[in-house]
Amino acid sequence: MSSSSKATSAEPIDLRSDTVTKPSPAMREAMARAEVGDDVYGEDPTVRRLEEQVAALLGKERGLFVPSGSMANQLAIMGHTRPGDEVVVGEGSHSVWYEVGAGAVLAGVQFAIAGKGGLFDVDALDEAIKPPAFYYPRTSLIAIEDTHNRAGGRVWPITQLRAVTERARARGLASHLDGARLFNACVASGTSPGERAASFDSATVCLSKGLGAPVGSVLTGSVEFITRAHRHRKMLGGGMRQVGILAAAGLYALEHNQARLADDHRNARIFAEELMAARSPHLSVNVAAIDTNIVNVDLDLDAEPVVARARELGLFVGASAQKRIRAVTHLDVDEAAVREAARRLSAATGHA
Ligand SMILES: Cc1ncc(COP(=O)(O)O)c(C=O)c1O
């Protein structure tokens, strides 16, 4: 645990994202010891091990190590669609909000939003799919986020995941699972990554979020799909050399940091409960909607000034909408830190 976990009143607490964690000494040790080779030549044994391990975990034929979750999503979109196609996503999708319009630039696709709030059902999918006609875009892919980030780390009920992906398949769509925080979904629901990914054609996991690695995601799918993604990764300049140093951090994270995600989920709830107990009239949290490590705090004030005031009080959070703040727990904050964070955020709304 880093020094940022200590909740003394002077020390900053960073809840902007679970990506802010620093590699632990043991993870750094594993990175330093990694056996490496030139991965563009396919000669890095540590990368191979990571790709094979994640592919097995997700029940897919092959894996591909990529620098980021965004690249993994884009490779999936490029691999499953043709220019002019439409991709169905839930409201607040990462690919729509945070990937700089890459779907339009790289794959030439547009997005259709299914349902409200991030998760959606079979009826909403049916409504979002365009019927075949020469003047409509071809709806060719469904991309699902589990957990769903902007929805506040919501976990898809596995029956709903299966129903929606099965309907997609029946209607001729490919399906991609954006599992940036899939391990959070697994720990929260008591299901395995393989179970959650089973009905998808491709699935990705991030190592750099709750698992605490400094960088890296793995995209998985059939041999044919990954062969395509491999070419596209090179096209985007994502061929990396002695990258086993980074893959070693991912392997370490998979081994040591999965089960402990339950601590992050518990701390997210404690944070939310403490916030509500502080009774600031300016904020509210739907505690019952906290499935994992993300807490959406709704305000009756503009979020940006509250974020700025919180920073002065030593709490880093982000504004995710005009009147909404997002806080994310992770392995560098403990229970004492989240209790103190709740006190600081309440004070930042002007309520001591
Ligand atoms: C659901 C989801 N997908 C993809 C990503 C992208 O990951 P990266 O920041 O590694 O590009 C994120 C990042 O937070 C995410 O929340």
mmCIF file of C-alpha atoms and ligand atoms in Angstrom:
data_model
loop_
_atom_site.group_PDB
_atom_site.id
_atom_site.type_symbol
_atom_site.label_atom_id
_atom_site.label_comp_id
_atom_site.label_asym_id
_atom_site.label_seq_id
_atom_site.Cartn_x
_atom_site.Cartn_y
_atom_site.Cartn_z
ATOM 1 C CA MET A 1 0.000 0.000 0.000
ATOM 2 C CA SER A 2 1.386 3.433 -0.870
ATOM 3 C CA SER A 3 1.724 6.383 1.451
ATOM 4 C CA SER A 4 -1.456 7.871 -0.099
ATOM 5 C CA SER A 5 -3.501 5.380 1.937
ATOM 6 C CA LYS A 6 -2.771 7.138 5.203
ATOM 7 C CA ALA A 7 -5.713 9.268 6.168
ATOM 8 C CA THR A 8 -4.045 11.933 8.268
ATOM 9 C CA SER A 9 -5.769 15.261 7.835
ATOM 10 C CA ALA A 10 -2.821 16.719 5.904
ATOM 11 C CA GLU A 11 -2.360 13.997 3.325
ATOM 12 C CA PRO A 12 -4.058 14.109 -0.064
ATOM 13 C CA ILE A 13 -6.506 11.334 -0.913
ATOM 14 C CA ASP A 14 -6.931 10.576 -4.605
ATOM 15 C CA LEU A 15 -10.297 9.091 -5.623
ATOM 16 C CA ARG A 16 -10.300 10.351 -9.225
ATOM 17 C CA SER A 17 -9.907 6.849 -10.622
ATOM 18 C CA ASP A 18 -8.596 3.371 -9.885
ATOM 19 C CA THR A 19 -5.936 4.121 -12.510
ATOM 20 C CA VAL A 20 -3.951 6.354 -10.122
ATOM 21 C CA THR A 21 -2.391 3.485 -8.180
ATOM 22 C CA LYS A 22 1.401 3.123 -8.095
ATOM 23 C CA PRO A 23 3.044 -0.267 -8.677
ATOM 24 C CA SER A 24 3.966 -1.882 -5.362
ATOM 25 C CA PRO A 25 7.605 -2.852 -4.598
ATOM 26 C CA ALA A 26 6.749 -6.535 -5.223
ATOM 27 C CA MET A 27 5.173 -5.697 -8.606
ATOM 28 C CA ARG A 28 8.249 -3.647 -9.539
ATOM 29 C CA GLU A 29 10.425 -6.583 -8.525
ATOM 30 C CA ALA A 30 8.438 -8.881 -10.833
ATOM 31 C CA MET A 31 8.837 -6.346 -13.658
ATOM 32 C CA ALA A 32 12.582 -6.089 -13.111
ATOM 33 C CA ARG A 33 12.965 -9.876 -13.250
ATOM 34 C CA ALA A 34 10.810 -10.352 -16.391
ATOM 35 C CA GLU A 35 12.229 -12.434 -19.213
ATOM 36 C CA VAL A 36 11.836 -10.366 -22.384
ATOM 37 C CA GLY A 37 12.281 -10.416 -26.176
ATOM 38 C CA ASP A 38 11.183 -8.359 -29.153
ATOM 39 C CA ASP A 39 7.399 -8.715 -29.135
ATOM 40 C CA VAL A 40 7.016 -7.322 -32.667
ATOM 41 C CA TYR A 41 8.926 -10.473 -33.709
ATOM 42 C CA GLY A 42 6.647 -12.460 -31.365
ATOM 43 C CA GLU A 43 9.631 -13.273 -29.149
ATOM 44 C CA ASP A 44 8.633 -12.003 -25.723
ATOM 45 C CA PRO A 45 7.877 -15.026 -23.523
ATOM 46 C CA THR A 46 6.309 -12.974 -20.728
ATOM 47 C CA VAL A 47 3.864 -11.326 -23.118
ATOM 48 C CA ARG A 48 2.981 -14.765 -24.531
ATOM 49 C CA ARG A 49 2.336 -16.043 -21.012
ATOM 50 C CA LEU A 50 0.059 -13.108 -20.188
ATOM 51 C CA GLU A 51 -1.864 -13.404 -23.460
ATOM 52 C CA GLU A 52 -2.343 -17.150 -22.990
ATOM 53 C CA GLN A 53 -3.356 -16.782 -19.364
ATOM 54 C CA VAL A 54 -5.977 -14.103 -20.041
ATOM 55 C CA ALA A 55 -7.340 -15.929 -23.099
ATOM 56 C CA ALA A 56 -7.765 -19.067 -20.951
ATOM 57 C CA LEU A 57 -9.392 -17.058 -18.165
ATOM 58 C CA LEU A 58 -11.937 -15.608 -20.597
ATOM 59 C CA GLY A 59 -12.443 -18.879 -22.465
ATOM 60 C CA LYS A 60 -11.172 -17.486 -25.773
ATOM 61 C CA GLU A 61 -8.726 -18.957 -28.290
ATOM 62 C CA ARG A 62 -6.154 -16.179 -28.236
ATOM 63 C CA GLY A 63 -5.152 -12.949 -26.507
ATOM 64 C CA LEU A 64 -3.371 -9.773 -27.604
ATOM 65 C CA PHE A 65 -1.551 -7.450 -25.221
ATOM 66 C CA VAL A 66 -2.324 -3.801 -25.969
ATOM 67 C CA PRO A 67 -1.333 -0.554 -24.278
ATOM 68 C CA SER A 68 -4.814 0.565 -23.259
ATOM 69 C CA GLY A 69 -8.460 -0.314 -22.908
ATOM 70 C CA SER A 70 -9.256 2.318 -25.517
ATOM 71 C CA MET A 71 -7.038 0.612 -28.090
ATOM 72 C CA ALA A 72 -8.584 -2.751 -27.215
ATOM 73 C CA ASN A 73 -12.067 -1.347 -27.846
ATOM 74 C CA GLN A 74 -11.006 0.259 -31.110
ATOM 75 C CA LEU A 75 -9.345 -2.933 -32.359
ATOM 76 C CA ALA A 76 -12.554 -4.781 -31.538
ATOM 77 C CA ILE A 77 -14.677 -2.248 -33.420
ATOM 78 C CA MET A 78 -12.270 -2.301 -36.392
ATOM 79 C CA GLY A 79 -12.266 -6.093 -36.391
ATOM 80 C CA HIS A 80 -16.016 -6.611 -36.202
ATOM 81 C CA THR A 81 -17.355 -3.852 -38.486
ATOM 82 C CA ARG A 82 -17.066 -2.167 -41.886
ATOM 83 C CA PRO A 83 -17.077 1.604 -42.507
ATOM 84 C CA GLY A 84 -20.623 2.983 -42.430
ATOM 85 C CA ASP A 85 -21.779 0.391 -39.857
ATOM 86 C CA GLU A 86 -23.497 1.130 -36.589
ATOM 87 C CA VAL A 87 -22.459 -0.163 -33.149
ATOM 88 C CA VAL A 88 -25.048 -0.561 -30.377
ATOM 89 C CA VAL A 89 -23.854 0.531 -26.927
ATOM 90 C CA GLY A 90 -25.415 1.434 -23.585
ATOM 91 C CA GLU A 91 -25.919 5.047 -22.548
ATOM 92 C CA GLY A 92 -22.673 6.626 -21.308
ATOM 93 C CA SER A 93 -20.500 4.142 -23.195
ATOM 94 C CA HIS A 94 -16.748 4.658 -22.855
ATOM 95 C CA SER A 95 -16.298 4.450 -26.623
ATOM 96 C CA VAL A 96 -18.812 7.266 -27.094
ATOM 97 C CA TRP A 97 -17.528 9.517 -24.316
ATOM 98 C CA TYR A 98 -13.824 8.987 -23.806
ATOM 99 C CA GLU A 99 -12.195 7.676 -26.970
ATOM 100 C CA VAL A 100 -11.990 10.981 -28.836
ATOM 101 C CA GLY A 101 -14.410 9.882 -31.539
ATOM 102 C CA ALA A 102 -11.992 7.126 -32.574
ATOM 103 C CA GLY A 103 -14.783 4.835 -33.745
ATOM 104 C CA ALA A 104 -15.669 7.380 -36.418
ATOM 105 C CA VAL A 105 -12.047 7.994 -37.410
ATOM 106 C CA LEU A 106 -10.520 4.525 -37.288
ATOM 107 C CA ALA A 107 -13.412 2.219 -38.136
ATOM 108 C CA GLY A 108 -15.779 4.740 -39.749
ATOM 109 C CA VAL A 109 -18.703 3.653 -37.570
ATOM 110 C CA GLN A 110 -21.463 5.495 -35.758
ATOM 111 C CA PHE A 111 -23.092 4.509 -32.471
ATOM 112 C CA ALA A 112 -26.690 3.793 -31.497
ATOM 113 C CA ILE A 113 -27.611 4.033 -27.818
ATOM 114 C CA ALA A 114 -29.760 1.243 -26.390
ATOM 115 C CA GLY A 115 -31.963 1.944 -23.372
ATOM 116 C CA LYS A 116 -31.310 4.329 -20.507
ATOM 117 C CA GLY A 117 -28.683 4.334 -17.789
ATOM 118 C CA GLY A 118 -25.995 2.099 -19.333
ATOM 119 C CA LEU A 119 -27.469 -1.370 -18.944
ATOM 120 C CA PHE A 120 -30.208 -2.428 -21.346
ATOM 121 C CA ASP A 121 -32.426 -5.373 -22.145
ATOM 122 C CA VAL A 122 -33.376 -7.397 -25.197
ATOM 123 C CA ASP A 123 -36.289 -5.103 -26.082
ATOM 124 C CA ALA A 124 -34.022 -2.033 -26.035
ATOM 125 C CA LEU A 125 -31.528 -3.882 -28.218
ATOM 126 C CA ASP A 126 -34.262 -4.798 -30.678
ATOM 127 C CA GLU A 127 -35.314 -1.175 -30.802
ATOM 128 C CA ALA A 128 -31.760 0.023 -31.436
ATOM 129 C CA ILE A 129 -31.013 -2.360 -34.312
ATOM 130 C CA LYS A 130 -31.787 -0.865 -37.715
ATOM 131 C CA PRO A 131 -33.743 -3.170 -40.023
ATOM 132 C CA PRO A 132 -31.992 -4.145 -43.237
ATOM 133 C CA ALA A 133 -32.552 -1.492 -45.904
ATOM 134 C CA PHE A 134 -30.180 -0.012 -48.442
ATOM 135 C CA TYR A 135 -30.499 3.465 -46.866
ATOM 136 C CA TYR A 136 -29.828 2.438 -43.247
ATOM 137 C CA PRO A 137 -26.420 1.876 -41.685
ATOM 138 C CA ARG A 138 -25.810 -1.821 -41.120
ATOM 139 C CA THR A 139 -26.005 -2.560 -37.380
ATOM 140 C CA SER A 140 -23.178 -5.065 -37.031
ATOM 141 C CA LEU A 141 -21.866 -4.982 -33.456
ATOM 142 C CA ILE A 142 -23.017 -4.691 -29.874
ATOM 143 C CA ALA A 143 -20.450 -3.495 -27.299
ATOM 144 C CA ILE A 144 -21.224 -3.932 -23.616
ATOM 145 C CA GLU A 145 -19.393 -2.478 -20.623
ATOM 146 C CA ASP A 146 -19.215 -4.688 -17.534
ATOM 147 C CA THR A 147 -18.880 -3.042 -15.101
ATOM 148 C CA HIS A 148 -20.417 0.070 -16.633
ATOM 149 C CA ASN A 149 -18.264 3.063 -15.783
ATOM 150 C CA ARG A 150 -20.552 6.085 -16.164
ATOM 151 C CA ALA A 151 -23.461 4.175 -14.665
ATOM 152 C CA GLY A 152 -21.372 4.030 -11.472
ATOM 153 C CA GLY A 153 -19.593 0.670 -11.777
ATOM 154 C CA ARG A 154 -22.847 -1.251 -12.309
ATOM 155 C CA VAL A 155 -22.600 -5.009 -12.789
ATOM 156 C CA TRP A 156 -24.706 -6.644 -15.494
ATOM 157 C CA PRO A 157 -26.878 -9.480 -14.163
ATOM 158 C CA ILE A 158 -25.390 -12.490 -15.954
ATOM 159 C CA THR A 159 -28.776 -13.644 -17.245
ATOM 160 C CA GLN A 160 -29.242 -10.229 -18.880
ATOM 161 C CA LEU A 161 -25.740 -10.382 -20.398
ATOM 162 C CA ARG A 162 -26.546 -13.763 -21.908
ATOM 163 C CA ALA A 163 -29.998 -12.781 -23.135
ATOM 164 C CA VAL A 164 -28.761 -9.616 -24.853
ATOM 165 C CA THR A 165 -25.737 -11.236 -26.503
ATOM 166 C CA GLU A 166 -27.793 -14.217 -27.637
ATOM 167 C CA ARG A 167 -30.351 -11.884 -29.212
ATOM 168 C CA ALA A 168 -27.516 -9.951 -30.874
ATOM 169 C CA ARG A 169 -26.146 -13.175 -32.340
ATOM 170 C CA ALA A 170 -29.583 -14.270 -33.505
ATOM 171 C CA ARG A 171 -29.928 -10.963 -35.348
ATOM 172 C CA GLY A 172 -26.533 -11.306 -37.019
ATOM 173 C CA LEU A 173 -24.541 -8.909 -34.811
ATOM 174 C CA ALA A 174 -21.097 -9.613 -33.363
ATOM 175 C CA SER A 175 -20.647 -8.876 -29.659
ATOM 176 C CA HIS A 176 -17.764 -7.273 -27.768
ATOM 177 C CA LEU A 177 -17.325 -7.152 -23.999
ATOM 178 C CA ASP A 178 -15.510 -4.074 -22.711
ATOM 179 C CA GLY A 179 -14.355 -5.635 -19.462
ATOM 180 C CA ALA A 180 -12.105 -2.804 -18.349
ATOM 181 C CA ARG A 181 -13.380 -3.664 -14.853
ATOM 182 C CA LEU A 182 -14.546 -7.217 -15.489
ATOM 183 C CA PHE A 183 -12.763 -8.520 -12.396
ATOM 184 C CA ASN A 184 -14.764 -6.087 -10.261
ATOM 185 C CA ALA A 185 -17.936 -7.523 -11.805
ATOM 186 C CA CYS A 186 -16.718 -11.061 -11.067
ATOM 187 C CA VAL A 187 -15.818 -10.380 -7.444
ATOM 188 C CA ALA A 188 -19.079 -8.495 -6.833
ATOM 189 C CA SER A 189 -21.292 -11.150 -8.404
ATOM 190 C CA GLY A 190 -19.426 -14.351 -7.541
ATOM 191 C CA THR A 191 -19.173 -15.316 -11.209
ATOM 192 C CA SER A 192 -16.018 -16.115 -13.173
ATOM 193 C CA PRO A 193 -14.503 -14.116 -16.056
ATOM 194 C CA GLY A 194 -15.101 -17.123 -18.307
ATOM 195 C CA GLU A 195 -18.789 -17.239 -17.429
ATOM 196 C CA ARG A 196 -19.230 -13.527 -18.038
ATOM 197 C CA ALA A 197 -17.319 -13.537 -21.347
ATOM 198 C CA ALA A 198 -18.709 -16.818 -22.674
ATOM 199 C CA SER A 199 -21.441 -15.440 -24.911
ATOM 200 C CA PHE A 200 -19.256 -12.721 -26.487
ATOM 201 C CA ASP A 201 -17.205 -12.963 -29.675
ATOM 202 C CA SER A 202 -14.455 -10.809 -28.141
ATOM 203 C CA ALA A 203 -13.654 -9.577 -24.666
ATOM 204 C CA THR A 204 -11.095 -7.276 -23.146
ATOM 205 C CA VAL A 205 -9.808 -6.758 -19.605
ATOM 206 C CA CYS A 206 -7.695 -3.919 -18.240
ATOM 207 C CA LEU A 207 -4.768 -4.583 -15.940
ATOM 208 C CA SER A 208 -4.197 -0.907 -15.136
ATOM 209 C CA LYS A 209 -7.441 -0.229 -13.251
ATOM 210 C CA GLY A 210 -8.464 -2.047 -10.077
ATOM 211 C CA LEU A 211 -5.725 -4.622 -10.562
ATOM 212 C CA GLY A 212 -3.073 -1.955 -10.077
ATOM 213 C CA ALA A 213 -0.666 -2.569 -12.988
ATOM 214 C CA PRO A 214 0.880 0.572 -14.501
ATOM 215 C CA VAL A 215 -0.332 -0.109 -18.053
ATOM 216 C CA GLY A 216 -1.937 -2.666 -20.301
ATOM 217 C CA SER A 217 -5.066 -4.452 -21.437
ATOM 218 C CA VAL A 218 -5.605 -7.802 -23.115
ATOM 219 C CA LEU A 219 -8.031 -8.272 -25.994
ATOM 220 C CA THR A 220 -9.235 -11.840 -26.556
ATOM 221 C CA GLY A 221 -11.221 -13.692 -29.187
ATOM 222 C CA SER A 222 -10.918 -16.300 -31.918
ATOM 223 C CA VAL A 223 -7.619 -16.880 -33.722
ATOM 224 C CA GLU A 224 -9.084 -15.247 -36.810
ATOM 225 C CA PHE A 225 -10.279 -12.179 -34.905
ATOM 226 C CA ILE A 226 -6.989 -11.724 -33.034
ATOM 227 C CA THR A 227 -5.016 -12.126 -36.270
ATOM 228 C CA ARG A 228 -6.980 -9.150 -37.613
ATOM 229 C CA ALA A 229 -6.538 -7.193 -34.376
ATOM 230 C CA HIS A 230 -2.787 -7.884 -34.479
ATOM 231 C CA ARG A 231 -2.530 -6.250 -37.911
ATOM 232 C CA HIS A 232 -4.640 -3.302 -36.748
ATOM 233 C CA ARG A 233 -2.523 -2.887 -33.597
ATOM 234 C CA LYS A 234 0.569 -2.578 -35.801
ATOM 235 C CA MET A 235 -1.278 -0.134 -38.081
ATOM 236 C CA LEU A 236 -1.964 2.105 -35.070
ATOM 237 C CA GLY A 237 1.680 2.012 -33.997
ATOM 238 C CA GLY A 238 0.920 -0.325 -31.113
ATOM 239 C CA GLY A 239 3.646 -2.891 -31.837
ATOM 240 C CA MET A 240 5.826 -2.941 -28.720
ATOM 241 C CA ARG A 241 9.258 -4.414 -28.188
ATOM 242 C CA GLN A 242 10.617 -5.728 -24.843
ATOM 243 C CA VAL A 243 7.211 -5.243 -23.347
ATOM 244 C CA GLY A 244 7.400 -8.280 -21.103
ATOM 245 C CA ILE A 245 8.438 -5.793 -18.421
ATOM 246 C CA LEU A 246 4.865 -4.481 -18.529
ATOM 247 C CA ALA A 247 3.261 -7.875 -19.062
ATOM 248 C CA ALA A 248 5.033 -9.056 -15.898
ATOM 249 C CA ALA A 249 3.197 -6.359 -13.938
ATOM 250 C CA GLY A 250 -0.053 -7.672 -15.427
ATOM 251 C CA LEU A 251 0.747 -11.261 -14.470
ATOM 252 C CA TYR A 252 1.606 -10.131 -10.956
ATOM 253 C CA ALA A 253 -1.662 -8.157 -10.760
ATOM 254 C CA LEU A 254 -3.736 -11.131 -11.909
ATOM 255 C CA GLU A 255 -2.162 -13.334 -9.281
ATOM 256 C CA HIS A 256 -2.247 -10.959 -6.321
ATOM 257 C CA ASN A 257 -4.849 -8.253 -6.815
ATOM 258 C CA GLN A 258 -8.091 -9.898 -7.916
ATOM 259 C CA ALA A 259 -9.616 -11.101 -4.653
ATOM 260 C CA ARG A 260 -8.788 -7.892 -2.824
ATOM 261 C CA LEU A 261 -11.148 -5.929 -5.107
ATOM 262 C CA ALA A 262 -13.793 -6.844 -2.496
ATOM 263 C CA ASP A 263 -12.031 -4.375 -0.159
ATOM 264 C CA ASP A 264 -12.479 -1.603 -2.750
ATOM 265 C CA HIS A 265 -16.181 -2.415 -3.053
ATOM 266 C CA ARG A 266 -16.615 -2.335 0.732
ATOM 267 C CA ASN A 267 -14.714 0.975 0.926
ATOM 268 C CA ALA A 268 -16.890 2.491 -1.808
ATOM 269 C CA ARG A 269 -19.979 1.681 0.256
ATOM 270 C CA ILE A 270 -18.415 3.025 3.444
ATOM 271 C CA PHE A 271 -17.513 6.231 1.599
ATOM 272 C CA ALA A 272 -21.084 6.604 0.326
ATOM 273 C CA GLU A 273 -22.642 5.800 3.709
ATOM 274 C CA GLU A 274 -20.352 8.275 5.491
ATOM 275 C CA LEU A 275 -21.234 10.925 2.927
ATOM 276 C CA MET A 276 -24.944 10.399 3.501
ATOM 277 C CA ALA A 277 -24.417 10.323 7.280
ATOM 278 C CA ALA A 278 -22.722 13.753 7.053
ATOM 279 C CA ARG A 279 -26.120 15.095 5.922
ATOM 280 C CA SER A 280 -24.906 17.772 3.545
ATOM 281 C CA PRO A 281 -28.061 19.173 1.964
ATOM 282 C CA HIS A 282 -26.178 19.591 -1.320
ATOM 283 C CA LEU A 283 -25.346 16.018 -2.182
ATOM 284 C CA SER A 284 -26.918 12.611 -2.428
ATOM 285 C CA VAL A 285 -25.756 9.108 -3.256
ATOM 286 C CA ASN A 286 -27.878 6.147 -4.223
ATOM 287 C CA VAL A 287 -26.077 3.747 -1.902
ATOM 288 C CA ALA A 288 -28.147 0.785 -3.071
ATOM 289 C CA ALA A 289 -26.800 1.316 -6.612
ATOM 290 C CA ILE A 290 -23.162 0.855 -5.581
ATOM 291 C CA ASP A 291 -22.194 -2.543 -6.951
ATOM 292 C CA THR A 292 -18.422 -2.130 -7.058
ATOM 293 C CA ASN A 293 -15.768 0.570 -6.608
ATOM 294 C CA ILE A 294 -17.351 3.603 -8.322
ATOM 295 C CA VAL A 295 -19.526 6.115 -6.482
ATOM 296 C CA ASN A 296 -21.578 8.723 -8.343
ATOM 297 C CA VAL A 297 -22.350 11.675 -6.086
ATOM 298 C CA ASP A 298 -25.259 13.841 -7.260
ATOM 299 C CA LEU A 299 -25.202 17.514 -6.325
ATOM 300 C CA ASP A 300 -27.606 20.407 -6.353
ATOM 301 C CA LEU A 301 -24.551 22.595 -7.079
ATOM 302 C CA ASP A 302 -22.258 22.803 -10.083
ATOM 303 C CA ALA A 303 -19.679 20.059 -9.704
ATOM 304 C CA GLU A 304 -16.535 21.889 -10.871
ATOM 305 C CA PRO A 305 -16.341 24.407 -7.985
ATOM 306 C CA VAL A 306 -16.954 21.583 -5.496
ATOM 307 C CA VAL A 307 -14.151 19.564 -7.107
ATOM 308 C CA ALA A 308 -11.851 22.597 -6.836
ATOM 309 C CA ARG A 309 -12.777 23.161 -3.170
ATOM 310 C CA ALA A 310 -12.271 19.454 -2.412
ATOM 311 C CA ARG A 311 -8.805 19.670 -3.911
ATOM 312 C CA GLU A 312 -7.965 22.552 -1.550
ATOM 313 C CA LEU A 313 -9.069 20.280 1.287
ATOM 314 C CA GLY A 314 -6.814 17.481 0.043
ATOM 315 C CA LEU A 315 -9.341 15.323 -1.799
ATOM 316 C CA PHE A 316 -9.021 14.614 -5.520
ATOM 317 C CA VAL A 317 -12.260 13.656 -7.281
ATOM 318 C CA GLY A 318 -13.599 14.354 -10.773
ATOM 319 C CA ALA A 319 -16.722 16.024 -12.174
ATOM 320 C CA SER A 320 -18.403 13.489 -14.446
ATOM 321 C CA ALA A 321 -21.379 15.725 -15.327
ATOM 322 C CA GLN A 322 -22.562 19.262 -14.657
ATOM 323 C CA LYS A 323 -23.875 18.310 -11.216
ATOM 324 C CA ARG A 324 -22.210 14.980 -10.596
ATOM 325 C CA ILE A 325 -18.940 13.917 -9.013
ATOM 326 C CA ARG A 326 -17.344 10.507 -9.423
ATOM 327 C CA ALA A 327 -15.208 8.896 -6.743
ATOM 328 C CA VAL A 328 -13.410 5.589 -7.237
ATOM 329 C CA THR A 329 -11.839 3.397 -4.565
ATOM 330 C CA HIS A 330 -8.680 1.408 -5.231
ATOM 331 C CA LEU A 331 -5.781 -0.418 -3.696
ATOM 332 C CA ASP A 332 -3.964 2.715 -2.563
ATOM 333 C CA VAL A 333 -6.805 3.894 -0.279
ATOM 334 C CA ASP A 334 -7.966 2.159 2.873
ATOM 335 C CA GLU A 335 -11.062 2.439 5.052
ATOM 336 C CA ALA A 336 -9.693 5.297 7.147
ATOM 337 C CA ALA A 337 -8.886 7.213 3.955
ATOM 338 C CA VAL A 338 -12.386 6.867 2.505
ATOM 339 C CA ARG A 339 -13.967 7.949 5.806
ATOM 340 C CA GLU A 340 -11.753 11.041 5.779
ATOM 341 C CA ALA A 341 -12.539 11.564 2.074
ATOM 342 C CA ALA A 342 -16.266 11.632 2.841
ATOM 343 C CA ARG A 343 -15.676 14.284 5.512
ATOM 344 C CA ARG A 344 -13.662 16.410 3.052
ATOM 345 C CA LEU A 345 -16.209 16.107 0.239
ATOM 346 C CA SER A 346 -19.061 17.050 2.534
ATOM 347 C CA ALA A 347 -17.035 20.064 3.701
ATOM 348 C CA ALA A 348 -16.350 20.993 0.070
ATOM 349 C CA THR A 349 -20.100 21.411 -0.480
ATOM 350 C CA GLY A 350 -20.028 24.010 2.307
ATOM 351 C CA HIS A 351 -21.320 21.592 4.944
ATOM 352 C CA ALA A 352 -18.930 20.982 7.875
HETATM 353 C C1 LIG B 1 -15.300 0.896 -19.361
HETATM 354 C C2 LIG B 1 -13.975 1.397 -19.839
HETATM 355 N N1 LIG B 1 -13.502 0.960 -21.021
HETATM 356 C C3 LIG B 1 -12.321 1.355 -21.498
HETATM 357 C C4 LIG B 1 -11.522 2.199 -20.776
HETATM 358 C C5 LIG B 1 -10.241 2.677 -21.407
HETATM 359 O O1 LIG B 1 -9.108 2.315 -20.766
HETATM 360 P P1 LIG B 1 -7.747 3.122 -21.028
HETATM 361 O O2 LIG B 1 -7.788 4.301 -20.104
HETATM 362 O O3 LIG B 1 -6.704 2.107 -20.666
HETATM 363 O O4 LIG B 1 -7.707 3.510 -22.451
HETATM 364 C C6 LIG B 1 -11.952 2.676 -19.536
HETATM 365 C C7 LIG B 1 -11.117 3.604 -18.758
HETATM 366 O O5 LIG B 1 -11.463 4.047 -17.684
HETATM 367 C C8 LIG B 1 -13.218 2.269 -19.054
HETATM 368 O O6 LIG B 1 -13.714 2.714 -17.897
#
